[in-house]
mmCIF file of C-alpha atoms and ligand atoms in Angstrom:
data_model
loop_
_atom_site.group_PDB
_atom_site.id
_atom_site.type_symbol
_atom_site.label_atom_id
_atom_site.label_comp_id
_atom_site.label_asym_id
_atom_site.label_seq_id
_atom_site.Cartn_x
_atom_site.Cartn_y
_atom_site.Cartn_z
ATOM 1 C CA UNK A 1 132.272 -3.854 70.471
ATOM 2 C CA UNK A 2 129.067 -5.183 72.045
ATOM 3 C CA UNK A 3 126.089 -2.827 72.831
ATOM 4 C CA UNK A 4 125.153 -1.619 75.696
ATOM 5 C CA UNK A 5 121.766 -0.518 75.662
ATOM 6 C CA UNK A 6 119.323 0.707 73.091
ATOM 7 C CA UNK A 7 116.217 2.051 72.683
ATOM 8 C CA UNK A 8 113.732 1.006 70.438
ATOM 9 C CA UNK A 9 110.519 2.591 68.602
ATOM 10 C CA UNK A 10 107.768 -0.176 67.590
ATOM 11 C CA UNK A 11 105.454 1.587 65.619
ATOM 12 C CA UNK A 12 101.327 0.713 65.660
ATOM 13 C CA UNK A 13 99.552 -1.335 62.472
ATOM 14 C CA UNK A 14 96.448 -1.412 60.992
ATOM 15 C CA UNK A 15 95.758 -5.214 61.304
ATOM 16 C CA UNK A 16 93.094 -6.467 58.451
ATOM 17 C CA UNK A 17 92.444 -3.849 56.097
ATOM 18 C CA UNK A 18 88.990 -4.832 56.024
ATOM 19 C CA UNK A 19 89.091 -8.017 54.428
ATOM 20 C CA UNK A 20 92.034 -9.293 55.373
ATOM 21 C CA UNK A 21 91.322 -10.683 58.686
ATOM 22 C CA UNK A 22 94.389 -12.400 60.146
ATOM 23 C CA UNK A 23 96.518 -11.851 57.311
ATOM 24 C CA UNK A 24 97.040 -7.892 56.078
ATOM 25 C CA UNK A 25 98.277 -5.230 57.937
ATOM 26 C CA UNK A 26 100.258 -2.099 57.140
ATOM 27 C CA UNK A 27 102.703 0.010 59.774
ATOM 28 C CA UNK A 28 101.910 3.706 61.031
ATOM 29 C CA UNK A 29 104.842 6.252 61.149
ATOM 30 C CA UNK A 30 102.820 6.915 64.874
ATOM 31 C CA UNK A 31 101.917 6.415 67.575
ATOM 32 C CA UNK A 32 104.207 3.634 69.093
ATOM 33 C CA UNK A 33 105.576 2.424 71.892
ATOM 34 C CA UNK A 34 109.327 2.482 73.082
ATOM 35 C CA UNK A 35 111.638 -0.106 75.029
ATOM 36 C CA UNK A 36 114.892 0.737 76.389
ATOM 37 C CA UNK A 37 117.249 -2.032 77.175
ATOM 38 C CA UNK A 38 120.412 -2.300 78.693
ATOM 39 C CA UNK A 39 122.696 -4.800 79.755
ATOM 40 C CA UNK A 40 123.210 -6.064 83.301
ATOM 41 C CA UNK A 41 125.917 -8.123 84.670
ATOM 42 C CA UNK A 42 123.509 -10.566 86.506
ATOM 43 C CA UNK A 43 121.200 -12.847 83.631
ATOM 44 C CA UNK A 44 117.974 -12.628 83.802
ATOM 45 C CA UNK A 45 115.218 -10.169 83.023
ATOM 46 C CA UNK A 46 114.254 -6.814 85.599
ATOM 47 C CA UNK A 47 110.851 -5.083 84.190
ATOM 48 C CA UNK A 48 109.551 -1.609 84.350
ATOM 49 C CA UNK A 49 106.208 0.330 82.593
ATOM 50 C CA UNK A 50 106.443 3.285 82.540
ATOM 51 C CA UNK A 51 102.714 4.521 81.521
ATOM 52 C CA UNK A 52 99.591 6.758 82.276
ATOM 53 C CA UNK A 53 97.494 4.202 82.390
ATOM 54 C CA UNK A 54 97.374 2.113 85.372
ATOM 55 C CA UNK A 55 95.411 -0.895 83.943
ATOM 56 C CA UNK A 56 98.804 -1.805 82.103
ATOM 57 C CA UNK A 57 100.371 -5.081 83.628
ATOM 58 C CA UNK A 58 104.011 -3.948 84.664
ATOM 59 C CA UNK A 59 104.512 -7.239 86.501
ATOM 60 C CA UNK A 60 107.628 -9.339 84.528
ATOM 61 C CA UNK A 61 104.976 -12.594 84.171
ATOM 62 C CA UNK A 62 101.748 -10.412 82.660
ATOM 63 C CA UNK A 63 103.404 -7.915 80.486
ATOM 64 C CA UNK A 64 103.831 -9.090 76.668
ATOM 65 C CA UNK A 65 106.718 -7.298 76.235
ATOM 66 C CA UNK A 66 108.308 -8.896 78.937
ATOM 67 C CA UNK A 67 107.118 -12.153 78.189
ATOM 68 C CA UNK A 68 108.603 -12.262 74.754
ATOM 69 C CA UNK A 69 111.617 -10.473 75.722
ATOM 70 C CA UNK A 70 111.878 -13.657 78.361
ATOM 71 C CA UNK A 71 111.150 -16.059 76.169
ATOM 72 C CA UNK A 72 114.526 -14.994 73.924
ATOM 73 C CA UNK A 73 116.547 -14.921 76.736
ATOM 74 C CA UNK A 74 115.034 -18.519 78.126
ATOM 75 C CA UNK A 75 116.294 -19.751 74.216
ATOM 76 C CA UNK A 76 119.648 -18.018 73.718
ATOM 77 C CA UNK A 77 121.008 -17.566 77.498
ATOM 78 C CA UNK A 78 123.237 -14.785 76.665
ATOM 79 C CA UNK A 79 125.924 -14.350 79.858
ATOM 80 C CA UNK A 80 124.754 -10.897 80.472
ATOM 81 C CA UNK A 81 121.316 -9.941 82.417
ATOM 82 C CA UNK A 82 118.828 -7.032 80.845
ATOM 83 C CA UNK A 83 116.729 -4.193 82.788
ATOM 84 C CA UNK A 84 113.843 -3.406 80.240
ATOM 85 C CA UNK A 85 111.999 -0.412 80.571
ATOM 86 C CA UNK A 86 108.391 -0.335 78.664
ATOM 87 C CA UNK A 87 107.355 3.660 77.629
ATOM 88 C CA UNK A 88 103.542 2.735 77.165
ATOM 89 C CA UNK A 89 102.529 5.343 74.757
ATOM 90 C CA UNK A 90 99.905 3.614 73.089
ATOM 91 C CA UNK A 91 96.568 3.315 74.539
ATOM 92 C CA UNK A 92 95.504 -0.463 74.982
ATOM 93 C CA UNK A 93 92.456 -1.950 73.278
ATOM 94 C CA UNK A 94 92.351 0.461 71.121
ATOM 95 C CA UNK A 95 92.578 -1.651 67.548
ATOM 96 C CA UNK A 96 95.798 -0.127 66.979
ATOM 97 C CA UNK A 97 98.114 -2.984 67.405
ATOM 98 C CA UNK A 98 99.161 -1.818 71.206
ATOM 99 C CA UNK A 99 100.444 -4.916 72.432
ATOM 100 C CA UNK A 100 102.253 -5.812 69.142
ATOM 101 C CA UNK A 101 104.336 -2.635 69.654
ATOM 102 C CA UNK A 102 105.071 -3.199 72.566
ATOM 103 C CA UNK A 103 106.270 -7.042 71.779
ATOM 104 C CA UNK A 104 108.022 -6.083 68.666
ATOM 105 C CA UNK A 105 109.551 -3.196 70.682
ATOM 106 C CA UNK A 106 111.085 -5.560 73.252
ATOM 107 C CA UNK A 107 112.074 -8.363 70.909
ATOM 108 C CA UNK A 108 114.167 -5.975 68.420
ATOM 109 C CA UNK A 109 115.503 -4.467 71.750
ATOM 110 C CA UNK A 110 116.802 -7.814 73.332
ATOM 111 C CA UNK A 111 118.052 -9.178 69.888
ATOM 112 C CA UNK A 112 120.117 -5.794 69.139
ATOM 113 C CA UNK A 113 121.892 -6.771 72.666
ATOM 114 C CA UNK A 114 122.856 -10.188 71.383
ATOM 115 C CA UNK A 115 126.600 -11.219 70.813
ATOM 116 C CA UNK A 116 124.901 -12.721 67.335
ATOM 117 C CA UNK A 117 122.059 -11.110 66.641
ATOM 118 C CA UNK A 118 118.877 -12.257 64.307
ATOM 119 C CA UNK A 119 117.735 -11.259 61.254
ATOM 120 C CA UNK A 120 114.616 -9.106 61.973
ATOM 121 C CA UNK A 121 112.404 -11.098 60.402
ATOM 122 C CA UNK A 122 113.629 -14.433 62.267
ATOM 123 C CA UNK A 123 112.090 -12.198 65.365
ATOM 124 C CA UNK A 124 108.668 -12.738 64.212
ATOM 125 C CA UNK A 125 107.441 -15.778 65.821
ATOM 126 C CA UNK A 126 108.892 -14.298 69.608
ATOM 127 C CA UNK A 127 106.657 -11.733 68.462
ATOM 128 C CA UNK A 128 103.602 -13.534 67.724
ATOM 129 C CA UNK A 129 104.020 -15.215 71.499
ATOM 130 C CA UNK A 130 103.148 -12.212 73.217
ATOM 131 C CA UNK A 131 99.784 -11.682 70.848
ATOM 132 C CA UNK A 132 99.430 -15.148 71.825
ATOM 133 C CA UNK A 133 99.530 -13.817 75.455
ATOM 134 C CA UNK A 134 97.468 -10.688 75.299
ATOM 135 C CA UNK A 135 94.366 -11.907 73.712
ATOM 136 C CA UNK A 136 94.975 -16.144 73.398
ATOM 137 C CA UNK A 137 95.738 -15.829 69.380
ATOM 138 C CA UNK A 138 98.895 -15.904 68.028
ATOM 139 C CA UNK A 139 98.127 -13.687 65.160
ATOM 140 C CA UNK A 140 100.678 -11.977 62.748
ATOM 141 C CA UNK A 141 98.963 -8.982 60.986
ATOM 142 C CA UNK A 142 100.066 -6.619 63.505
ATOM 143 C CA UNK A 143 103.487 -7.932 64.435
ATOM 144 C CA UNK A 144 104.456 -8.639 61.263
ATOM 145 C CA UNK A 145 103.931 -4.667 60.005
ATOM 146 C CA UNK A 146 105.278 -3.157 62.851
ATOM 147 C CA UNK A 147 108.347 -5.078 62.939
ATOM 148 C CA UNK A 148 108.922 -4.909 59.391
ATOM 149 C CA UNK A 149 107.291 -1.799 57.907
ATOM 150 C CA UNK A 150 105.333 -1.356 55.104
ATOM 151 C CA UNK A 151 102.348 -3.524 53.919
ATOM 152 C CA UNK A 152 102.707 -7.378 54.709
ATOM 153 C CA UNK A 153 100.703 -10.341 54.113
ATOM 154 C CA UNK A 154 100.629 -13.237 56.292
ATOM 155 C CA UNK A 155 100.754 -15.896 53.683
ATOM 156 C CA UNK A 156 100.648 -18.979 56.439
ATOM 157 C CA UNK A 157 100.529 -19.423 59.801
ATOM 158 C CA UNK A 158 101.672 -23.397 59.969
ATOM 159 C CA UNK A 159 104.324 -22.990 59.206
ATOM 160 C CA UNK A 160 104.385 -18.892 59.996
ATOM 161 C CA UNK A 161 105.031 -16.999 56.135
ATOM 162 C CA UNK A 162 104.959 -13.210 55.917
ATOM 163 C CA UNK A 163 105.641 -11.645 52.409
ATOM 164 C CA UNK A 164 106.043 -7.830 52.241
ATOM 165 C CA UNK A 165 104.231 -6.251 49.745
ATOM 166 C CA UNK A 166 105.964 -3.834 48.176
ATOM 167 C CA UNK A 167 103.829 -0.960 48.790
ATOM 168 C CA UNK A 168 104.395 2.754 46.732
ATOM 169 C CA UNK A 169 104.488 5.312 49.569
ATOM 170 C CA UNK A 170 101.585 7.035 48.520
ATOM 171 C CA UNK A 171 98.572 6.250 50.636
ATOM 172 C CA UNK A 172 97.602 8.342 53.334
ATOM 173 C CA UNK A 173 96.100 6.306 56.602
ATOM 174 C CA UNK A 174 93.573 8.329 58.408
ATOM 175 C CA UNK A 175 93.277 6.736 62.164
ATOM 176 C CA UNK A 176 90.645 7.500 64.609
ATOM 177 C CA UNK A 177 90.780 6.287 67.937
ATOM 178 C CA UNK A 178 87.272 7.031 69.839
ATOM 179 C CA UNK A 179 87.495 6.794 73.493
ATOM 180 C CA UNK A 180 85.800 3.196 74.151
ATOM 181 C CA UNK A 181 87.374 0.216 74.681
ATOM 182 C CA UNK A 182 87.515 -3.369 72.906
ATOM 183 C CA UNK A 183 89.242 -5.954 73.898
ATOM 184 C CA UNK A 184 90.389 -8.351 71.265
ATOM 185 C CA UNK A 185 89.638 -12.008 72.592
ATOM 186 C CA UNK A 186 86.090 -10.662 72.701
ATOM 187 C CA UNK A 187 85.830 -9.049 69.420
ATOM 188 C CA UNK A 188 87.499 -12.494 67.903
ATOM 189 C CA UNK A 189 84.994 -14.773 70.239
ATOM 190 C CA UNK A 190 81.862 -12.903 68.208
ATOM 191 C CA UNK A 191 83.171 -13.805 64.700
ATOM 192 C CA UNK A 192 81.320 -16.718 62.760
ATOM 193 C CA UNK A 193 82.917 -19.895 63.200
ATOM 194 C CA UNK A 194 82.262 -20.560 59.291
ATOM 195 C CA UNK A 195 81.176 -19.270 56.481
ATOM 196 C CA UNK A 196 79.459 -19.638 53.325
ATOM 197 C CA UNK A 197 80.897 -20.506 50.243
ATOM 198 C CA UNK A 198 79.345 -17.843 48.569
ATOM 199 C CA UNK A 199 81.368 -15.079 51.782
ATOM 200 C CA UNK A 200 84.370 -16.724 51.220
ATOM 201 C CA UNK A 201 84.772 -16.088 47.513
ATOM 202 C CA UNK A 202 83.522 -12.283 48.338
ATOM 203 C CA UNK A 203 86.116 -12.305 50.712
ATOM 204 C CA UNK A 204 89.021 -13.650 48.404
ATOM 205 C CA UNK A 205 88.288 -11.201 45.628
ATOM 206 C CA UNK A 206 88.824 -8.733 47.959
ATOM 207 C CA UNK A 207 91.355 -9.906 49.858
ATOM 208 C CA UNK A 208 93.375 -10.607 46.240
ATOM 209 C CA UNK A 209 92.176 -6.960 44.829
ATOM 210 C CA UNK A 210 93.509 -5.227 48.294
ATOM 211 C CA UNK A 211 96.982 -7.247 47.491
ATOM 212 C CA UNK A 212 97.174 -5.823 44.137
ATOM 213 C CA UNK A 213 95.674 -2.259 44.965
ATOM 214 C CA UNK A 214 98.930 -2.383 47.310
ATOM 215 C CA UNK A 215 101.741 -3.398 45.009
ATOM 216 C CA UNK A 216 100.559 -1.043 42.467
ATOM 217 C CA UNK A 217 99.030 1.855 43.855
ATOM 218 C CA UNK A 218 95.355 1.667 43.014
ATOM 219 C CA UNK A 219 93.951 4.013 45.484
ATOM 220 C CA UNK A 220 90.656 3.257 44.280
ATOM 221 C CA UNK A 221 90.919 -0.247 44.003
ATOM 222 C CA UNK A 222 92.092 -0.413 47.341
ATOM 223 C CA UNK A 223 89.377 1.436 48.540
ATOM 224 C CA UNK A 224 87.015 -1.019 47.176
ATOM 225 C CA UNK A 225 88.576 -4.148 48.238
ATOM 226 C CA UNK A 226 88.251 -3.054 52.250
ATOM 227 C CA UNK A 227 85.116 -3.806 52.256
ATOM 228 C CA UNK A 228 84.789 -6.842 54.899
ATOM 229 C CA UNK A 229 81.783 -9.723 54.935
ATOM 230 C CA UNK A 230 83.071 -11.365 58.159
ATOM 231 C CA UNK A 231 84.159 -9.341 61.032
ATOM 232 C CA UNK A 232 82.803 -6.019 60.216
ATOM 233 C CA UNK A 233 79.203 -6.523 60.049
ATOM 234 C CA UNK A 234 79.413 -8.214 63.350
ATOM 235 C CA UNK A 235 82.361 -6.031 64.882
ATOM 236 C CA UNK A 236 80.989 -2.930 63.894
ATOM 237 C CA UNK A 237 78.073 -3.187 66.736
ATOM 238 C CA UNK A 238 80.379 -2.690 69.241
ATOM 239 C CA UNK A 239 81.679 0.490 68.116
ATOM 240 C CA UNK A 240 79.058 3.127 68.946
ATOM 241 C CA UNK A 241 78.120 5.379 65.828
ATOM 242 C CA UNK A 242 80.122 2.794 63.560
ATOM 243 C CA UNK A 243 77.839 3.143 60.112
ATOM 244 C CA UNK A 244 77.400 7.028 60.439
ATOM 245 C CA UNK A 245 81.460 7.142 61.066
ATOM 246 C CA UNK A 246 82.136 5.530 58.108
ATOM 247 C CA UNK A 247 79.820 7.721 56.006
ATOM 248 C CA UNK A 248 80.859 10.750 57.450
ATOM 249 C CA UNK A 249 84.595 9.177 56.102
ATOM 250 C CA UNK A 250 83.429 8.358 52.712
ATOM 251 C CA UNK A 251 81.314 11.857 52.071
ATOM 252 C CA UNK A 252 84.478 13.288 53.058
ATOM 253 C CA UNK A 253 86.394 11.569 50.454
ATOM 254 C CA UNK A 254 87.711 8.366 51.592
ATOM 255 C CA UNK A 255 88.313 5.830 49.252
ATOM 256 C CA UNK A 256 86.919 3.304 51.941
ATOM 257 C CA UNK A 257 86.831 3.026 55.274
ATOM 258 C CA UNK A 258 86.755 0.429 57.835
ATOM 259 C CA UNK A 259 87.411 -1.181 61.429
ATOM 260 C CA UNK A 260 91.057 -0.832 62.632
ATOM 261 C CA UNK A 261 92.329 -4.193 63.950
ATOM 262 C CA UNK A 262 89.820 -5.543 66.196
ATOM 263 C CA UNK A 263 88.672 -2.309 66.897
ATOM 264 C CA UNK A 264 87.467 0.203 67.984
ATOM 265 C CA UNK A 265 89.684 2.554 66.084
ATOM 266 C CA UNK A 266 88.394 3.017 62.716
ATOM 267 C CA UNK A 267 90.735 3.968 59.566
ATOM 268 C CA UNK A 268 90.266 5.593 56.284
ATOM 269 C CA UNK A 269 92.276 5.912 52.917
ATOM 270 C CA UNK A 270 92.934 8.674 50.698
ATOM 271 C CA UNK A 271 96.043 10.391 49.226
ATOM 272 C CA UNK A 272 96.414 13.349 50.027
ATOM 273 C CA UNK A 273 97.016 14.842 53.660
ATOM 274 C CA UNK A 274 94.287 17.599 53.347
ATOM 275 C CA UNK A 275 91.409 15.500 52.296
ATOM 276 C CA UNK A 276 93.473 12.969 55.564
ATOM 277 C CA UNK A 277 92.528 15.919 57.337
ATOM 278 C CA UNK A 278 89.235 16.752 55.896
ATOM 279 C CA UNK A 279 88.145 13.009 56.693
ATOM 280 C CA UNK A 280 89.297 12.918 60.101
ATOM 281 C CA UNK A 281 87.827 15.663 61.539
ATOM 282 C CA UNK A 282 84.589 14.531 59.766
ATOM 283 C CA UNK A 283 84.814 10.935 61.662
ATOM 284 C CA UNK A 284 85.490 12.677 64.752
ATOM 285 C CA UNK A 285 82.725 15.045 64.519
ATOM 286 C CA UNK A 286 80.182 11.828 63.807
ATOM 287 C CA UNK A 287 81.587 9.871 66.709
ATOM 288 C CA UNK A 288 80.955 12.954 69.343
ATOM 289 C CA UNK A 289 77.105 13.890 67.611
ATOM 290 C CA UNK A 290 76.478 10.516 66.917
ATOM 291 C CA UNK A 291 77.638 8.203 69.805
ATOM 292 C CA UNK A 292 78.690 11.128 72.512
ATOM 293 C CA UNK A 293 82.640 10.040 71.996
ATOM 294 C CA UNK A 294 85.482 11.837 72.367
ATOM 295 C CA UNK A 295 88.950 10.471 69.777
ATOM 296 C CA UNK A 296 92.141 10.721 69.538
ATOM 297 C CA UNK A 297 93.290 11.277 65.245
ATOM 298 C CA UNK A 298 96.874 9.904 63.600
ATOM 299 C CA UNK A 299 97.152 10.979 60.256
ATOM 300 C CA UNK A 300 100.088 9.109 58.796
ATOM 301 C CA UNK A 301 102.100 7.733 55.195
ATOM 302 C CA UNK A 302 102.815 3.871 55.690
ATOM 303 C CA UNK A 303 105.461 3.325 57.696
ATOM 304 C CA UNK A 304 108.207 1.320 55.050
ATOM 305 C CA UNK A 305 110.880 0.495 57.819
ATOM 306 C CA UNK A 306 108.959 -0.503 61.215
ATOM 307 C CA UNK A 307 110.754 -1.167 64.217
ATOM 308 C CA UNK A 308 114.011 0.817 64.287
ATOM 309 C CA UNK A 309 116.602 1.536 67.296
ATOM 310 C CA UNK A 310 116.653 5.644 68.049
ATOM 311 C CA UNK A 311 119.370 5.144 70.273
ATOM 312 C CA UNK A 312 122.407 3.153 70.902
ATOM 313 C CA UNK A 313 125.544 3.112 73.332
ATOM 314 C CA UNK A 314 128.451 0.550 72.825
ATOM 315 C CA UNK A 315 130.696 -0.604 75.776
HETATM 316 N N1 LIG B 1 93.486 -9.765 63.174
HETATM 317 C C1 LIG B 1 93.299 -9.436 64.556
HETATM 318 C C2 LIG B 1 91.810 -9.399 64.842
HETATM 319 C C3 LIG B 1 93.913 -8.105 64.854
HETATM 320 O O1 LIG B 1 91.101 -8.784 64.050
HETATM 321 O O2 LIG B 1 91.350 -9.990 65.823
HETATM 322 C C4 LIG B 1 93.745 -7.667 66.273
HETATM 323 O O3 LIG B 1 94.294 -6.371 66.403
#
């Protein structure tokens, strides 16, 4: 029997993981953003936000998750229509992978309505089309996560290759979210252009030890492999209080500590949920003496499964 609508939870990423710009990200059990779908008789695609914040686009030719969810039905024309609705519960330029939850949200949606559904990982490069939309980069590291959960590693991007890394379940992520906003197309127009040799090989090692750290469980190695010689130094101006954040995250016991995505959320590592604690309200406490701003905290394990219907009905 076919389904007849679903809802969906697309949970937020932390894209980079310091060094990895572009190609690491892990998955956050929250926040996240929801999309309900459900058949129609008539094809086509009807769109609805529903959302505190009013700068959202909830028009069906601006919204990413409408966009991708459009561009699936534009490929497989399935006979039936869909009425989407978007539960915005993630704040938007926030460095938390917003508009990859809500693309990865819509995409696993739409697919789970097929007649022949796709495997989730074939609903990556929909997924990629709507960061391609919201900040004019196609980039992976926070679609790939929040669709598939865990730790992944975007290997390529021509031709797109994601590899999970088989992450242990022990890391705890420490999120803060201060109250500014960045948008990503300008926090990827300030990054060099190139860089020297003598960066890139920092960056490798890192990038390499961070993989590793990962698979195996190094806390402390992956603590030292976040650190980050070509957005941070350059990304880290626009977060007010940045340097005295991420002190106030390592004297409380953070393994390391950098930007979140393209910012300005900040995260932290450690392994256990007090110290999570411990670090979080020591970042948040910085941020308000420091820089006068108010955050938001998510304290959460990795996320192993990623996008994942919470509700289904068949008819
Ligand atoms: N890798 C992307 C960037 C993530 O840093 O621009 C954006 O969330």
């Amino acid at each position: 029997m076919n389904r007849r609508s679903v809802k969906v939870f697309a949970p937020a990423t932390v894209a980079n993981l310091g060094s990895g710009f572009d190609v690491l990200g892990i998955a956050l059990e929250t926040p996240g953003d929801y999309v309900l779908a459900h058949r129609q008789p008539q094809p086509g695609l009807s769109f609805s936000v529903r959302s505190n914040n009013s700068d959202l686009p909830s028009n069906v030719n601006e919204n990413v998750a409408a966009h991708v969810a459009q561009l699936m039905l534009n490929e497989f024309k399935p006979s039936f229509g869909i009425r989407m609705t978007l539960q915005k519960k993630m704040p938007i330029g926030s460095g938390l992978g917003s508009s990859a939850a809500s693309s990865v949200a819509s995409v696993v949606a739409v697919n789970a309505l097929l007649v022949r559904p796709l495997k989730k990982k074939e609903l990556l490069r929909f997924a990629v089309e709507g960061e391609r939309k919201a900040s004019g980069s196609p980039h992976a590291d926070n679609v790939a996560p929040s669709l598939l959960g865990g730790a992944c590693l975007v290997r390529s991007y021509e031709p797109l290759d994601v590899i999970s890394i088989p992450v242990k379940n022990t890391l705890v992520w420490v999120v803060v979210h201060p109250h500014v906003v960045v948008r990503t197309e300008e926090a990827r127009d300030l990054l060099p252009k190139a860089v020297s040799l003598q960066t890139a090989i920092r960056q490798w090692g890192n990038i390499s030890g961070l993989t590793v750290g990962l698979a195996s469980g190094n806390i402390e190695l992956i603590g030292k492999c976040l650190e980050d010689a070509i957005a941070e130094p350059v990304r880290g101006n626009l977060i007010p209080g940045f340097r005295d954040v991420k002190q106030a995250a390592l004297d409380a016991g953070a393994f390391g500590c950098s930007i979140s995505g393209s910012g300005p959320s900040m995260f932290a590592v450690t392994s256990s949920s007090t110290t999570a604690k411990r670090i979080g309200a020591a970042m948040v406490k910085t941020f308000l003496r420091v820089a006068n701003v108010k955050c938001d905290v998510f304290v959460s394990r990795t996320n192993m499964e990623g996008a994942r219907i919470v509700r289904m009905q068949r008819g």
